[in-house]
Amino acid sequence: MAKQSVDRTPAGQAIEDLIIEIVATFFLLRAEGMRIGVVSSSGEGYWSVLRLLKVNGAQTVPQIARYRYVPRQSVQKLANEMLKDGVIEFVNNPAHRRSKLMRLTPKGETVFAELSDRIALLSETLAAQKNVDQLQDAVDIVKQLHQQLRDMLNQ
Amino acid sequence: MAKQSVDRTPAGQAIEDLIIEIVATFFLLRAEGMRIGVVSSSGEGYWSVLRLLKVNGAQTVPQIARYRYVPRQSVQKLANEMLKDGVIEFVNNPAHRRSKLMRLTPKGETVFAELSDRIALLSETLAAQKNVDQLQDAVDIVKQLHQQLRDMLNQ
DNA sequence: TCTTAAATGACAATTAATTGTCATTTTGAC
DNA sequence: GTCAAAATGACAATTAATTGTCATTTAAGA
């Protein structure tokens, strides 16, 4: 005897469609990101980590890994490369003696600005002739989904 | 002298926010997918490929790779595993003598249904108390973005 | 304070993913 | 139909990502 299927609702099916599109779009964003040089061989998290440090301030490697739900070793490796590139530095963490904080250097600010500019150009191209209100509603929906998943994973 | 920055519009900034949220949400979806057993060690494309074959019919390995913008060797490896698992079979391709078509087996249909059920359950949970029309608008927006990126990459 | 569990950094081992190569087949231009 | 360029499958080589381990440090409770 087959297991009972889940009862479907229009909203649930829309969320499923949204999930499918988000995953498919992620791969295309990665491909386009490679093309415009914001997803380097250093991995796709480079700009994201620069942005996280810029927007949220200095953080430790494990903090970033926990936030993104990736292994801390992955972030550590990225951090080592960023250090070598001179875009971050490790500074003392008042809250933790061993675990240093990653902080943007002036060069990191510059590199972040350059990469951001390419992403801005792409975004402006993609935004042509789109309805702003509808776009912002879509951003809200995906942000909600993001937060719900975070809550789900954290419980 | 610094390079001229891109002029920003509200719509362009909303698209940039959308891109950021899509990428962040992808990682959380992957983490949650592992938790509920739809993203196995076999790689995250397993369910997606089953779905593609179910919805769009039999396809070759290179076709799928081109569609997803991943190396064909990645899809080949996944295909070999799916063959070993008995969820697909390779059938003759009327349009190409060497390049066989991947087709779902009855077991593939069953496995797809099982995994889909878990995704449906997650989707229904995430959809609770959400506005259907707004959700569908968001799906449309992300679908448009998906298609625009595809056109961009294909030109 | 004391004690135990969890977190951290460093590094090794393993596994996965990507890139490279090449013989053969197919496609498309002419 | 012929020929050159591109596509395909098979497999090897390389590179990247993940997992495992362990000594040490920190955090949380009793």
PDB file of N, CA and C in Angstrom, chain A residues 10 18-19 21 33-34 45 51 68-69 80 87 92 96 111 113 115 120 126 128 135 139 141 147 149:
ATOM      1  N   PRO A  10      -2.758  25.699  -3.534  1.00  0.00           N
ATOM      2  CA  PRO A  10      -2.155  26.584  -4.549  1.00  0.00           C
ATOM      3  C   PRO A  10      -0.913  27.299  -4.017  1.00  0.00           C
ATOM      4  N   LEU A  18       8.588  28.160  -6.821  1.00  0.00           N
ATOM      5  CA  LEU A  18       9.591  29.171  -6.469  1.00  0.00           C
ATOM      6  C   LEU A  18      10.925  28.507  -6.128  1.00  0.00           C
ATOM      7  N   ILE A  19      10.856  27.437  -5.363  1.00  0.00           N
ATOM      8  CA  ILE A  19      12.078  26.698  -5.000  1.00  0.00           C
ATOM      9  C   ILE A  19      12.785  26.197  -6.256  1.00  0.00           C
ATOM     10  N   GLU A  21      12.614  27.311  -9.289  1.00  0.00           N
ATOM     11  CA  GLU A  21      13.176  28.432 -10.055  1.00  0.00           C
ATOM     12  C   GLU A  21      14.411  29.016  -9.374  1.00  0.00           C
ATOM     13  N   GLY A  33      27.969  34.842 -13.532  1.00  0.00           N
ATOM     14  CA  GLY A  33      28.961  35.413 -12.621  1.00  0.00           C
ATOM     15  C   GLY A  33      30.381  35.079 -13.045  1.00  0.00           C
ATOM     16  N   MET A  34      30.575  33.871 -13.559  1.00  0.00           N
ATOM     17  CA  MET A  34      31.898  33.506 -14.078  1.00  0.00           C
ATOM     18  C   MET A  34      32.232  34.356 -15.296  1.00  0.00           C
ATOM     19  N   GLY A  45      31.987  32.176  -3.152  1.00  0.00           N
ATOM     20  CA  GLY A  45      31.644  32.916  -1.954  1.00  0.00           C
ATOM     21  C   GLY A  45      32.436  34.198  -1.768  1.00  0.00           C
ATOM     22  N   ARG A  51      30.997  41.125   1.013  1.00  0.00           N
ATOM     23  CA  ARG A  51      29.780  41.882   1.278  1.00  0.00           C
ATOM     24  C   ARG A  51      29.335  41.721   2.729  1.00  0.00           C
ATOM     25  N   ARG A  68      26.105  30.602   6.630  1.00  0.00           N
ATOM     26  CA  ARG A  68      25.854  30.139   5.262  1.00  0.00           C
ATOM     27  C   ARG A  68      25.568  28.646   5.173  1.00  0.00           C
ATOM     28  N   TYR A  69      25.696  27.949   6.293  1.00  0.00           N
ATOM     29  CA  TYR A  69      25.462  26.499   6.302  1.00  0.00           C
ATOM     30  C   TYR A  69      26.411  25.776   5.355  1.00  0.00           C
ATOM     31  N   ASN A  80      41.819  32.087   3.873  1.00  0.00           N
ATOM     32  CA  ASN A  80      43.264  32.060   3.644  1.00  0.00           C
ATOM     33  C   ASN A  80      43.625  32.716   2.313  1.00  0.00           C
ATOM     34  N   VAL A  87      42.812  41.244   0.840  1.00  0.00           N
ATOM     35  CA  VAL A  87      41.507  41.923   0.929  1.00  0.00           C
ATOM     36  C   VAL A  87      40.920  41.856   2.328  1.00  0.00           C
ATOM     37  N   ASN A  92      42.190  41.016  16.428  1.00  0.00           N
ATOM     38  CA  ASN A  92      41.802  40.414  17.703  1.00  0.00           C
ATOM     39  C   ASN A  92      40.306  40.527  17.949  1.00  0.00           C
ATOM     40  N   HIS A  96      36.660  36.593  22.001  1.00  0.00           N
ATOM     41  CA  HIS A  96      37.237  35.252  21.853  1.00  0.00           C
ATOM     42  C   HIS A  96      38.727  35.396  21.576  1.00  0.00           C
ATOM     43  N   VAL A 111      38.372  46.216  -3.869  1.00  0.00           N
ATOM     44  CA  VAL A 111      37.984  45.034  -4.641  1.00  0.00           C
ATOM     45  C   VAL A 111      36.476  44.825  -4.548  1.00  0.00           C
ATOM     46  N   ALA A 113      34.223  47.072  -4.076  1.00  0.00           N
ATOM     47  CA  ALA A 113      33.564  48.114  -4.893  1.00  0.00           C
ATOM     48  C   ALA A 113      33.611  47.747  -6.371  1.00  0.00           C
ATOM     49  N   LEU A 115      33.922  44.679  -7.793  1.00  0.00           N
ATOM     50  CA  LEU A 115      33.031  43.552  -8.085  1.00  0.00           C
ATOM     51  C   LEU A 115      31.567  43.984  -7.988  1.00  0.00           C
ATOM     52  N   ALA A 120      26.234  45.450 -10.166  1.00  0.00           N
ATOM     53  CA  ALA A 120      25.264  46.535 -10.353  1.00  0.00           C
ATOM     54  C   ALA A 120      24.901  46.680 -11.826  1.00  0.00           C
ATOM     55  N   LEU A 126      19.322  43.657 -16.169  1.00  0.00           N
ATOM     56  CA  LEU A 126      18.229  42.693 -15.961  1.00  0.00           C
ATOM     57  C   LEU A 126      16.943  43.379 -15.520  1.00  0.00           C
ATOM     58  N   ALA A 128      15.678  46.201 -16.587  1.00  0.00           N
ATOM     59  CA  ALA A 128      15.035  47.073 -17.575  1.00  0.00           C
ATOM     60  C   ALA A 128      13.570  46.706 -17.788  1.00  0.00           C
ATOM     61  N   LEU A 135       8.708  43.831  -8.182  1.00  0.00           N
ATOM     62  CA  LEU A 135      10.046  43.333  -7.858  1.00  0.00           C
ATOM     63  C   LEU A 135      10.275  43.315  -6.359  1.00  0.00           C
ATOM     64  N   VAL A 139      11.182  40.291  -3.798  1.00  0.00           N
ATOM     65  CA  VAL A 139      12.312  40.274  -2.864  1.00  0.00           C
ATOM     66  C   VAL A 139      11.815  39.916  -1.462  1.00  0.00           C
ATOM     67  N   ILE A 141       9.188  38.188  -0.614  1.00  0.00           N
ATOM     68  CA  ILE A 141       8.801  36.766  -0.565  1.00  0.00           C
ATOM     69  C   ILE A 141      10.034  35.882  -0.403  1.00  0.00           C
ATOM     70  N   GLN A 147      14.345  33.390   5.545  1.00  0.00           N
ATOM     71  CA  GLN A 147      14.280  33.414   7.010  1.00  0.00           C
ATOM     72  C   GLN A 147      13.581  32.183   7.565  1.00  0.00           C
ATOM     73  N   LEU A 149      13.552  29.209   6.283  1.00  0.00           N
ATOM     74  CA  LEU A 149      14.485  28.082   6.184  1.00  0.00           C
ATOM     75  C   LEU A 149      15.531  28.163   7.283  1.00  0.00           C
TER      76      LEU A 149
END
